[in-house]
Coordinates of C-alpha atoms and ligand atoms in Angstrom, one line a residue:
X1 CA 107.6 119.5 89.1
X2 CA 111.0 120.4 89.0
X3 CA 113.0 118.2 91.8
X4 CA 114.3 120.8 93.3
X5 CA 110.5 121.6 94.8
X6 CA 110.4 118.4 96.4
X7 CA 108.6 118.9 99.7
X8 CA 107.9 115.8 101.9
X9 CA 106.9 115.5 105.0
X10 CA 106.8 112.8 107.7
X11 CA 103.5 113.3 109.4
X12 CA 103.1 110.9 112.8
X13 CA 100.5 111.0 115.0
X14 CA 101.3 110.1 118.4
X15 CA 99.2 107.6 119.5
X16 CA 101.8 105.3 120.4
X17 CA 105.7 104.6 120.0
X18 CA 107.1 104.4 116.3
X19 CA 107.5 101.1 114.6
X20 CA 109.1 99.0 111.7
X21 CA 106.3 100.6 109.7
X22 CA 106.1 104.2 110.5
X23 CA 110.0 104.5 110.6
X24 CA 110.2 102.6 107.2
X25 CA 107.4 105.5 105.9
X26 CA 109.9 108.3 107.3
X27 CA 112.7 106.9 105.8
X28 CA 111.6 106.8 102.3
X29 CA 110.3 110.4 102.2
X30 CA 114.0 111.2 104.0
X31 CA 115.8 109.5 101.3
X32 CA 113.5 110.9 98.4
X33 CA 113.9 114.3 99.6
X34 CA 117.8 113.6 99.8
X35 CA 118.1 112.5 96.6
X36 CA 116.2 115.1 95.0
X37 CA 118.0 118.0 96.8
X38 CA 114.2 118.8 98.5
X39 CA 113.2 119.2 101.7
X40 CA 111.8 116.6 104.7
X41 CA 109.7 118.3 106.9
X42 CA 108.3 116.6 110.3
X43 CA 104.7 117.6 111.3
X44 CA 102.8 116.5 114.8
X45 CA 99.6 115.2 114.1
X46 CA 98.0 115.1 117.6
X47 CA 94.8 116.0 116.9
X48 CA 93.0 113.2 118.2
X49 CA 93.3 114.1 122.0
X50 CA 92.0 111.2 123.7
X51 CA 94.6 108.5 121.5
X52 CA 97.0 110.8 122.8
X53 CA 100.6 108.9 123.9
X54 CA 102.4 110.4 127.0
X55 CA 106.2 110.3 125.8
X56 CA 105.0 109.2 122.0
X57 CA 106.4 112.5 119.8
X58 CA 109.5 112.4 122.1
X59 CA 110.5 108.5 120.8
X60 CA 109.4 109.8 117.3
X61 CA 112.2 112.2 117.4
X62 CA 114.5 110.5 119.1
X63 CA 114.0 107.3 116.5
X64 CA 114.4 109.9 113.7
X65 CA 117.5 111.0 115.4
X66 CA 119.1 107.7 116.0
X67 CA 118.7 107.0 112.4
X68 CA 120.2 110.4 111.3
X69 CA 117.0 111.5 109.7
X70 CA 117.3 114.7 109.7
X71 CA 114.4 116.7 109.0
X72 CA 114.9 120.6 107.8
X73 CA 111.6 121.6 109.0
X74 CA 109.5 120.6 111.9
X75 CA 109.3 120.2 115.9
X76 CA 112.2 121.7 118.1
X77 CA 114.0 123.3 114.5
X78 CA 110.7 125.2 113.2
X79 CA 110.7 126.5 109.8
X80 CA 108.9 128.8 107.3
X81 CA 105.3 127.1 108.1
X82 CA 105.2 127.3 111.8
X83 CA 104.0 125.5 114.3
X84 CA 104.2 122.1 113.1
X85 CA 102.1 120.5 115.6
X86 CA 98.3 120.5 114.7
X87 CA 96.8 120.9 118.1
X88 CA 98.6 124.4 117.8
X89 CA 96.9 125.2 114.6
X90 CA 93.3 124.7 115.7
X91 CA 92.3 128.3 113.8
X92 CA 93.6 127.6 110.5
X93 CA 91.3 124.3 110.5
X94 CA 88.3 126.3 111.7
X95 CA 88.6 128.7 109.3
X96 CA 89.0 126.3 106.6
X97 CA 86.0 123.8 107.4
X98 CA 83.8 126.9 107.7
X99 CA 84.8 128.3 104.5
X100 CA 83.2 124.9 103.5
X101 CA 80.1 125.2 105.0
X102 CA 80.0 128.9 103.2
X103 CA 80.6 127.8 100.4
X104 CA 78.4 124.7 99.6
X105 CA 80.9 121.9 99.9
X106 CA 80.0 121.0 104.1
X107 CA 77.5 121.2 106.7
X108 CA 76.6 121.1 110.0
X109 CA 75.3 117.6 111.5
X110 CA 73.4 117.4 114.4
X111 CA 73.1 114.0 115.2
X112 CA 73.9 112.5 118.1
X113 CA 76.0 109.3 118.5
X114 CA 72.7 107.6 119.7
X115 CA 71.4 108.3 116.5
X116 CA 74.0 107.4 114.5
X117 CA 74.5 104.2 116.6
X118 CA 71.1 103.2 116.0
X119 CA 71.0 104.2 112.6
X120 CA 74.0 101.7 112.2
X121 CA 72.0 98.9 113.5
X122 CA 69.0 99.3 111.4
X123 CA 71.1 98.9 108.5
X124 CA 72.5 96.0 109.9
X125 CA 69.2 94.5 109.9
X126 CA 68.0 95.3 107.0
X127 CA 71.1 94.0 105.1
X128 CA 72.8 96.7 103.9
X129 CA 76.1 97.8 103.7
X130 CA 76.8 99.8 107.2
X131 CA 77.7 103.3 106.7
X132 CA 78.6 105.5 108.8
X133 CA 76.5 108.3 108.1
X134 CA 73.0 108.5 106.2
X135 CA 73.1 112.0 105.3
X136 CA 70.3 112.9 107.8
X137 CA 71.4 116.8 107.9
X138 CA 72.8 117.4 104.6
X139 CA 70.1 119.3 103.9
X140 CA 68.7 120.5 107.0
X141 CA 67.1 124.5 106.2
X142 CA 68.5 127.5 108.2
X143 CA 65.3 127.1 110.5
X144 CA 65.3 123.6 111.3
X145 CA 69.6 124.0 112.2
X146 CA 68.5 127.1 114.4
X147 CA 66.0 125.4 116.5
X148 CA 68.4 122.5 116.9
X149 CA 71.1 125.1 118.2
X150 CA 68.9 126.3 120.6
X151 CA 68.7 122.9 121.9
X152 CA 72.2 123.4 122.9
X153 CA 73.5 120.9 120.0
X154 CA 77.0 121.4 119.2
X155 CA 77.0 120.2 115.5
X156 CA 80.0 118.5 113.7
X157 CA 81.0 119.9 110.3
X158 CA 80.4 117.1 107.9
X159 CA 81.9 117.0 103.7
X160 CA 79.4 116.8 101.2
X161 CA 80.4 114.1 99.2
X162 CA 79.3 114.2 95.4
X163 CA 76.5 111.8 95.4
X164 CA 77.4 109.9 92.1
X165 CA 80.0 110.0 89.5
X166 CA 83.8 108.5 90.3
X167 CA 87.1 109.5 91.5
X168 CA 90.5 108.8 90.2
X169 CA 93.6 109.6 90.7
X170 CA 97.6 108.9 89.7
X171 CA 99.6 107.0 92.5
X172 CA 103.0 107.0 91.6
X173 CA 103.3 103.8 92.3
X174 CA 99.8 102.1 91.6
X175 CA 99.1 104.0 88.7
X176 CA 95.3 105.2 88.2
X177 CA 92.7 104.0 91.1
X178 CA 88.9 104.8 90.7
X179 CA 86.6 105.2 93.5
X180 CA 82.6 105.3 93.4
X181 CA 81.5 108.5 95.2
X182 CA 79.2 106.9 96.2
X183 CA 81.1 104.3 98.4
X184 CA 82.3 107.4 100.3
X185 CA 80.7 108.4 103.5
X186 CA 79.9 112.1 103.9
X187 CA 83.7 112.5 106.7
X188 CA 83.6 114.5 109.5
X189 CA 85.5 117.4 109.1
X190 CA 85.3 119.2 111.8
X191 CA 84.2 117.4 115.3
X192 CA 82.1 119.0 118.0
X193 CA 84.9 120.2 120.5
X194 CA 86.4 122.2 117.6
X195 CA 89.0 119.8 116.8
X196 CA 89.5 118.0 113.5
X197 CA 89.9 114.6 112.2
X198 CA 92.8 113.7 110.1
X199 CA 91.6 114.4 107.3
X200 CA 90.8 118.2 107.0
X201 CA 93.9 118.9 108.9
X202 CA 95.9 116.3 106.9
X203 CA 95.0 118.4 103.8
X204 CA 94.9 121.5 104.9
X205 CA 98.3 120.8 106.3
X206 CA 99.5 119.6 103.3
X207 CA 98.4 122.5 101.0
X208 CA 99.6 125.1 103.3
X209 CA 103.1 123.5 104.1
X210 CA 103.4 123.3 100.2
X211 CA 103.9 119.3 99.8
X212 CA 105.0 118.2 96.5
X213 CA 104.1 114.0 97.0
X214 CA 102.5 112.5 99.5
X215 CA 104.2 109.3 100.6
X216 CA 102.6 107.1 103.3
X217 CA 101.6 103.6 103.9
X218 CA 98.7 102.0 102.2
X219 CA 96.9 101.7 105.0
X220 CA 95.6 105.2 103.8
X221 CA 95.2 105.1 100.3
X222 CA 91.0 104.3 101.0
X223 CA 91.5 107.7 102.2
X224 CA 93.1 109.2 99.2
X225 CA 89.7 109.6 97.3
X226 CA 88.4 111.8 99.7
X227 CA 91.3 113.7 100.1
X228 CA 91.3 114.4 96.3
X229 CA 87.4 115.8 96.7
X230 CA 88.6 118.2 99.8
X231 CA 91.1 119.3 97.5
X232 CA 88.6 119.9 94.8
X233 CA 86.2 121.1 97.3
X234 CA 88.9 124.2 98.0
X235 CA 90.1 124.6 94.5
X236 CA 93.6 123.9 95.7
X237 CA 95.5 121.2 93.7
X238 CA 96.7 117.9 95.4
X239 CA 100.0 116.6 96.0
X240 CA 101.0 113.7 93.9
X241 CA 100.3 110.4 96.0
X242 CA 102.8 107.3 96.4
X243 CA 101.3 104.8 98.9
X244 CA 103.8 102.8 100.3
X245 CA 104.1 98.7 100.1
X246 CA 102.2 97.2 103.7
X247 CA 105.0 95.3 105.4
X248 CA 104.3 91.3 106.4
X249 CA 105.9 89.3 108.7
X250 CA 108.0 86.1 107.3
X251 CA 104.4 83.8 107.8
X252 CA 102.8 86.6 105.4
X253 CA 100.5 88.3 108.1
X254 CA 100.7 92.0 108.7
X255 CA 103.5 92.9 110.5
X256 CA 102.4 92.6 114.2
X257 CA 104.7 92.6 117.4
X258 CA 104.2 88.8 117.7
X259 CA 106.8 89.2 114.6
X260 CA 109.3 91.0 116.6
X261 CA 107.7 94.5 115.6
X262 CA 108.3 96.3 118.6
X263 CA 109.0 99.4 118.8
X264 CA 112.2 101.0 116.7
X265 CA 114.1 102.2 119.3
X266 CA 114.0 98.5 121.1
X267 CA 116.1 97.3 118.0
X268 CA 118.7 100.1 119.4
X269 CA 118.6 98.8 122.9
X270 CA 118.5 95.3 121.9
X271 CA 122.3 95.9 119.7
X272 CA 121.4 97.0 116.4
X273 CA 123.3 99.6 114.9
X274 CA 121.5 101.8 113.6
X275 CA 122.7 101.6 110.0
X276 CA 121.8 98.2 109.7
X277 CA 118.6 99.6 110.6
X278 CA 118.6 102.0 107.8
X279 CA 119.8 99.9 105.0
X280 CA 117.1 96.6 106.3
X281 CA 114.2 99.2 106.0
X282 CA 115.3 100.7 102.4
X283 CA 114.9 97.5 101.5
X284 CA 111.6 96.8 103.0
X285 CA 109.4 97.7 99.3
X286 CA 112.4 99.2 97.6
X287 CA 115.6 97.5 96.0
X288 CA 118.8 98.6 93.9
X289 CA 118.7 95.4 91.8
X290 CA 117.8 92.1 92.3
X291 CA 120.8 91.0 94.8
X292 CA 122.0 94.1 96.9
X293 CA 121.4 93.6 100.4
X294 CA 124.2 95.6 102.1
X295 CA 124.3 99.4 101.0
X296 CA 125.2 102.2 102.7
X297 CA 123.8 105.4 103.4
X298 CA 125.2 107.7 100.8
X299 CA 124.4 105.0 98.0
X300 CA 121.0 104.8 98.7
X301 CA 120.7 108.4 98.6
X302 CA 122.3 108.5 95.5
X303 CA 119.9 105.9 94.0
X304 CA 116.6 105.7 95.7
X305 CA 113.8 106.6 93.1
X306 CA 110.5 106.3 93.5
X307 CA 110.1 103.7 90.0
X308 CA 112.2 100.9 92.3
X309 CA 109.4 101.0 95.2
X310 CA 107.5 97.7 94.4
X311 CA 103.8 97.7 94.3
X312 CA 103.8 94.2 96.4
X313 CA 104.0 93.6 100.0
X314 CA 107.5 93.7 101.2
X315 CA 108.2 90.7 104.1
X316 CA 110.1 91.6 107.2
X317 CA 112.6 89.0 108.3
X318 CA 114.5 89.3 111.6
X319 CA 116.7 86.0 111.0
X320 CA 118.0 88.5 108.1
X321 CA 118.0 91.8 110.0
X322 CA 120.6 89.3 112.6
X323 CA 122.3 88.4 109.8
X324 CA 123.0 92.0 108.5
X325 CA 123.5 92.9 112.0
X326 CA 126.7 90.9 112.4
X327 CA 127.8 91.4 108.8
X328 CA 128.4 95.2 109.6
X329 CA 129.5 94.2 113.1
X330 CA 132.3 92.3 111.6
X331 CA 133.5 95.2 109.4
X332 CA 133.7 97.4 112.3
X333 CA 137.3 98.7 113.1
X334 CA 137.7 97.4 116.7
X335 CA 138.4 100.7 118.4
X336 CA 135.5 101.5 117.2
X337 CA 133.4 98.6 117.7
X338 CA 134.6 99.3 121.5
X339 CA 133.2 103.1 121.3
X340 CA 130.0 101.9 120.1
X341 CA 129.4 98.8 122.3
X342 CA 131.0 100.7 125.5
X343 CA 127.6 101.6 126.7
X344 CA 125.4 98.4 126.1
X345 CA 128.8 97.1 128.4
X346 CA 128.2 99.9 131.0
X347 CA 124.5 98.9 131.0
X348 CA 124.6 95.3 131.2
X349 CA 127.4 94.0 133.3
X350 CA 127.1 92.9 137.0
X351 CA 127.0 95.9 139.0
X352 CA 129.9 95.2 140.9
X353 CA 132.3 95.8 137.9
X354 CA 133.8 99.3 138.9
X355 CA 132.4 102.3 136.4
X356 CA 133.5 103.8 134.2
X357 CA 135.0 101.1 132.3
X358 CA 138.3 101.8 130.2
X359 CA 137.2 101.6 126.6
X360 CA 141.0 100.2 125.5
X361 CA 139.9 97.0 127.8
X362 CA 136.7 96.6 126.4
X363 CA 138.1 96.7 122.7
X364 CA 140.4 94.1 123.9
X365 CA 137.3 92.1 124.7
X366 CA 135.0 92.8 121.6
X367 CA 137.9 91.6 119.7
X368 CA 137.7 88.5 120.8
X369 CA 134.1 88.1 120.2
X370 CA 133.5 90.3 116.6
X371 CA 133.5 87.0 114.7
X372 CA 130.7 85.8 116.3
X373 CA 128.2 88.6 117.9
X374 CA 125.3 89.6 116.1
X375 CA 123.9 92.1 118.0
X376 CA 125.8 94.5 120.6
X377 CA 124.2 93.4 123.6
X378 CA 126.1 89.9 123.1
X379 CA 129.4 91.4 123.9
X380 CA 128.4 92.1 127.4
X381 CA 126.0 89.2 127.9
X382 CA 129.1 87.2 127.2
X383 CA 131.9 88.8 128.6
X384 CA 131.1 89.4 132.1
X385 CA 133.9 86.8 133.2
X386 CA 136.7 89.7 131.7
X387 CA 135.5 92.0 134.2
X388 CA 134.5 90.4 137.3
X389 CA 137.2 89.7 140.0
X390 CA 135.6 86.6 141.1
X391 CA 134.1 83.9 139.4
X392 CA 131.1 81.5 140.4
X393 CA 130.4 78.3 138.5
X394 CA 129.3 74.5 139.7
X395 CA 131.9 73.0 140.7
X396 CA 131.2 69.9 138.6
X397 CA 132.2 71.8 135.6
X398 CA 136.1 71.4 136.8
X399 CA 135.4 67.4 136.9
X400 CA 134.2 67.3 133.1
X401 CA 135.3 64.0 131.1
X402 CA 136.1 62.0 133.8
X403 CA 138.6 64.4 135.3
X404 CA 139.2 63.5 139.3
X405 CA 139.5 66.1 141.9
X406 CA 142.5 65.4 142.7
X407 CA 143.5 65.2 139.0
X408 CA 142.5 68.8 138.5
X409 CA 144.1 69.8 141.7
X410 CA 147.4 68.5 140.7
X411 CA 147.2 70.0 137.0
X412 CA 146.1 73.3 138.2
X413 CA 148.9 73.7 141.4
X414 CA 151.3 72.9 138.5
X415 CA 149.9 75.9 135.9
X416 CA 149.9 78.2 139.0
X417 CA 153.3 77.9 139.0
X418 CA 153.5 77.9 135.1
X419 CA 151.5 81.3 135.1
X420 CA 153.5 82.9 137.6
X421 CA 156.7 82.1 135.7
X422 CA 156.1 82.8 132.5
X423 CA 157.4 85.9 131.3
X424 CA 155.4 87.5 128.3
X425 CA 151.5 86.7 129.8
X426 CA 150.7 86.6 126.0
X427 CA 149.2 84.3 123.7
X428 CA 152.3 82.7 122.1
X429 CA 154.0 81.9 125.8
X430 CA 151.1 80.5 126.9
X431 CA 150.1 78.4 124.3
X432 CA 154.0 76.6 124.6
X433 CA 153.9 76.6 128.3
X434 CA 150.4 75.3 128.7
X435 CA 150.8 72.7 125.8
X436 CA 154.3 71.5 127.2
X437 CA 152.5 71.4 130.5
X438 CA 149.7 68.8 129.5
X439 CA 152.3 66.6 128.0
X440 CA 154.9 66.4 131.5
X441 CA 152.3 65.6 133.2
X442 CA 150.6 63.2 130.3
X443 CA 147.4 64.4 130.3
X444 CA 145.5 65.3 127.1
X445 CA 145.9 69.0 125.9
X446 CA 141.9 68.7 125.7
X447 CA 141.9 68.1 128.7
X448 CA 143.8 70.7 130.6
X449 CA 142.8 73.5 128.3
X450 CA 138.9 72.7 128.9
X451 CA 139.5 72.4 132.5
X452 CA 141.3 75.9 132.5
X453 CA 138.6 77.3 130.2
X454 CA 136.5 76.3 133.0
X455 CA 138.4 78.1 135.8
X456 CA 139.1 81.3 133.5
X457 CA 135.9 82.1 132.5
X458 CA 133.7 80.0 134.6
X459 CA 131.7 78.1 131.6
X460 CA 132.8 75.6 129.3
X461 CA 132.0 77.7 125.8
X462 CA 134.1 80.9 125.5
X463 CA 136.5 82.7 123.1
X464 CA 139.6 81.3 122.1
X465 CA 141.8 80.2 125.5
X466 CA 144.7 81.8 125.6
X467 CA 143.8 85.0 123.8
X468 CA 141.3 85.3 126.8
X469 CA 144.0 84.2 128.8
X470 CA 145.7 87.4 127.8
X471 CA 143.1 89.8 128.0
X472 CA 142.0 88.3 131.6
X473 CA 145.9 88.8 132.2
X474 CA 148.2 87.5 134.5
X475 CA 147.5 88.1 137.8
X476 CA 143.3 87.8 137.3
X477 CA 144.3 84.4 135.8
X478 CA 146.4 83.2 138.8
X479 CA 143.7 84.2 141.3
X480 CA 141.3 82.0 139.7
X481 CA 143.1 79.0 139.1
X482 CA 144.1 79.2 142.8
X483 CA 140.5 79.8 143.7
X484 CA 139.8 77.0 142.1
X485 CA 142.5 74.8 143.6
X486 CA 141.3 76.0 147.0
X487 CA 137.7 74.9 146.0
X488 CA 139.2 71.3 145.1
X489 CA 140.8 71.2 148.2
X490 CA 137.7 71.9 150.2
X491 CA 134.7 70.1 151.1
X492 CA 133.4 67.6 148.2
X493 CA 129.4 69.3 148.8
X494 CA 130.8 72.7 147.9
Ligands
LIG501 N1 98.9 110.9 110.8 C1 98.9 109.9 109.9 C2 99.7 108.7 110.4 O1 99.8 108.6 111.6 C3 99.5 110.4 108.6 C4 99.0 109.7 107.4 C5 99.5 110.5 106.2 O2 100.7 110.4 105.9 O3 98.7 111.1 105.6 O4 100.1 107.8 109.8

C-alpha cells in the first residue's frame, strides 16, 4: 500500500465517556495517519441503542479536541463517506446482510431468547463448552421459515460460519494468528429491530469508508477472525489489522478506574496539560528508544511507526504522568503558565475574590509556585491567600515555638511600622528591613519570619516570604499584620 493511502479511523461507540484506553487507541491511528501523510477519520458507532450514553459522543469529541486530534473526516466536519454515525446508515447494513442471506453466506434465525437461554443451560449440564448459538436454523427450508413468519417471528440474520477448516491472518504487530472455525459461533448480523451488531456494521463500515489498517485495542482481536470470514463472505478484501497493546495498571491488573482511570477529560480538569497527556499515552505500547520519556508532538509525528508498538502490555503509572506533569509545567514561560492556569484560578478560588481576575497578577503568583506544582489545579488550591482580602487561621499558629502573645504583638506593631516605611515594597528592602528588624529587637530571624508567614498567608508552609510579601504588596500586607495585632490584643478564646 503506498502510504499516502493510509486511511484510519477512530471508531467509538458511545456507551460511556472516553478513557486512558480509548483515547490512547485514537491517538495512535492520529499519529499514524500523521506521519504517513493519510487520513484519520472519526466514525459514531451507536448502534447498540439501549448502551446508549446521553452526552457520550459529545466528550468523545471534545477529548479529541482537547488533545488536538484532529480528524479530516467524521462528525460535525463530514467528508466523502457521509454520515459517519451508524444509526444514520441503517440501509446500507440491511442491504448488505441481506445480500448475505441471497447469497448463501447468512440466514434467518428464529429462535427466541428463551430458546437460546435454555439451550445455554443444557450445555452447561451436559459439560460442554457454552456457545452461544447451536445452529438450530441454519438450515431451516423455505417452508418451515414461512410458517414461522406467519407466527409473527421477527428473525435475526445470523453468519454462516464455515464449519471446519482454520482462519489466519497477519497482525502487524502479532504476526500470523490462527483460529479454529469451528470455535466461532454462527454472529448475529443483523438483530430483530433492524439494527446491527458491531460487527457487520464495523465491516461494512470499514470497506465502504476505504480503511487501509485497522488499529484498535486487543480486546477485539477474538473478533478479528470473524471479521476476516465476513470479508470473505462479500469478496471484499480486509484491512490490514494492528491490535493494540491492553493497558495495566502499575499492580498489573487491567486498567480500571480504581487506578485513576477515569475519564480523559477529568485529567484536564484535574491540571493536566494536555500535552503531557499526549506524550504519557504515546508511550503507553510505543517508545522512540529505550530512555525517551519527554517528546513533543511534532517528534512523535515524525517517528511513530507501527514496528515500535510493543506486543506486551504497556503499564499505566500516574506517580509518572505527575511527574511529566510538573516537568512541562516547569518549562512553561510564565506569562504563559498564567494564560493557561487563569481558568482552573477562576474556577477554584473562594467566591468572594472579585472576577475577572487580572492575568498579570496571577502570573506573579504561578511564579512563585512553578517549582513545585504538578498539576494546574495546585496553583489555586494554594494561592487563595494572594487574592483574598481577609485572612482566617487559628490563632495558635501566631504563638508557634514558644512565641508569647505579647511577644508577637510587640514584633508585629514594630514591622507595621517597618512596612509602612519602607520605600521599594520589593523583595530586596524587605529582606534588610525585616532581617535588621529581628536583630533590634533580638529575636531570631526564624522566628519573626515564621510568625509573619503566618499572618501573610495564614498557614505556616507557603512560597518563599518576601517574594510573597511582594506580590501580596504593601498595603494587603499591612492590613493583615494589623489584623493580626488587633487579634492579639483581643480576647485570649478568640
Ligand atoms: N466500536 C468499537 C469500540 O468501541 C470499535 C472497535 C474497532 O475499532 O473495531 O471500541
Amino acid at each position: 500500500m503506498s502510504i499516502g493511502n493510509v486511511r484510519v479511523r477512530y471508531a467509538p461507540s458511545p456507551t460511556g465517556y472516553p478513557h486512558i484506553g480509548n483515547i490512547r487507541t485514537a491517538l495512535f491511528n492520529w499519529l499514524f495517519a500523521r506521519h504517513s501523510g493519510g487520513k484519520f477519520i472519526v466514525r459514531i458507532e451507536d448502534t447498540d441503542q439501549s448502551r446508549k450514553v446521553e452526552g457520550a459522543v459529545e466528550q468523545i469529541l471534545e477529548s479529541l479536541r482537547w488533545l488536538g486530534l484532529d480528524w479530516d473526516e467524521g462528525p460535525e466536519i463530514g467528508g466523502a463517506f457521509v454520515p459517519y454515525f451508524q444509526s444514520e446508515r441503517l440501509d446500507l447494513y440491511r442491504g448488505y446482510a441481506e445480500q448475505l442471506v441471497q447469497n448463501g453466506h447468512a440466514y434467518r434465525c428464529y429462535c427466541s431468547s428463551e430458546r437460546l437461554a435454555q439451550m445455554r443451560t443444557e450445555m452447561a449440564e451436559r459439560k460442554e463448552s457454552v456457545r452461544t448459538y447451536d445452529r438450530h436454523c441454519r438450515d431451516l427450508s423455505a417452508g418451515e421459515q414461512s410458517k414461522l413468519r406467519a407466527q409473527g417471528i421477527v428473525p435475526v440474520i445470523r453468519f454462516k460460519v464455515p464449519l471446519d477448516g482454520q482462519t489466519t491472518f497477519h497482525d502487524l504487530i502479532r504476526g500470523d494468528i490462527t483460529f479454529d472455525n469451528a470455535e466461532l459461533d454462527d454472529l448475529v448480523l443483523l438483530k430483530s429491530d433492524g439494527y446491527p451488531t458491531y460487527h457487520l456494521a464495523n465491516i461494512v463500515d470499514d470497506h465502504s469508508m476505504e480503511i487501509s489498517h485497522v488499529m484498535r485495542a486487543d480486546e477485539w482481536l477474538s473478533s478479528t477472525p470473524r471479521h476476516v470470514l465476513l470479508y470473505a463472505a462479500f469478496g471484499w478484501t480486509p484491512p490490514l489489522y494492528a491490535h493494540l497493546p491492553m493497558i495495566l495498571g502499575p499492580d498489573k491488573s487491567k486498567l480500571s478506574k480504581r487506578h485513576g482511570a477515569t475519564a480523559l477529560l477529568d485529567y484536564r480538569d484535574e491540571g493536566y496539560l494536555p500535552e503531557v497527556i499526549f506524550n504519557f499515552l504515546a508511550l503507553l505500547g510505543w517508545s522512540l528508544d529505550d530512555k525517551t520519556d519527554v517528546i513533543g508532538r511534532e517528534d512523535l509525528v515524525k517517528h511513530f511507526s507501527l514496528e515500535r508498538i510493543s506486543r506486551t502490555a504497556a503499564v499505566f503509572d500516574i506517580k509518572k504522568l505527575q511527574w511529566m506533569n510538573g516537568f512541562y509545567i516547569r518549562q512553561l514561560d510564565p506569562a504563559r503558565l498564567a494564560e493557561r492556569a487563569l481558568p482552573y484560578f477562576e474556577k477554584q478560588l473562594p467566591s468572594e475574590v472579585k472576577r475577572p481576575l487580572d492575568v498579570g497578577y496571577v502570573s506573579q503568583v504561578v511564579t512563585l509556585q512553578q517549582e513545585r506544582a504538578k498539576t494546574l489545579c495546585e496553583f489555586p488550591q494554594n494561592s487563595a491567600f494572594f487574592f483574598m482580602e481577609d485572612l482566617e487561621y487559628p490563632k495558635d499558629l501566631l504563638l508557634k515555638g514558644g512565641m508569647t502573645g505579647e511577644k508577637a504583638r510587640e514584633l508585629l506593631s514594630a514591622t507595621a511600622l517597618r512596612l509602612d516605611s519602607v520605600t521599594a515594597f520589593d523583595v530586596t528592602s524587605l529582606e534588610s528591613v525585616l532581617r535588621s528588624l529581628a536583630e533590634q529587637m533580638s529575636v531570631k530571624t526564624g522566628d519573626l519570619f515564621g510568625l509573619l508567614r503566618v499572618v501573610v498567608t495564614g498557614r505556616t508552609a507557603a512560597p518563599p516570604l518576601f517574594e510573597t510579601m511582594a506580590v501580596v504588596g504593601r498595603e494587603r500586607c499591612l492590613k493583615r499584620v494589623r489584623a493580626a495585632v488587633q487579634r492579639l490584643s483581643d480576647s485570649p478564646t478568640r
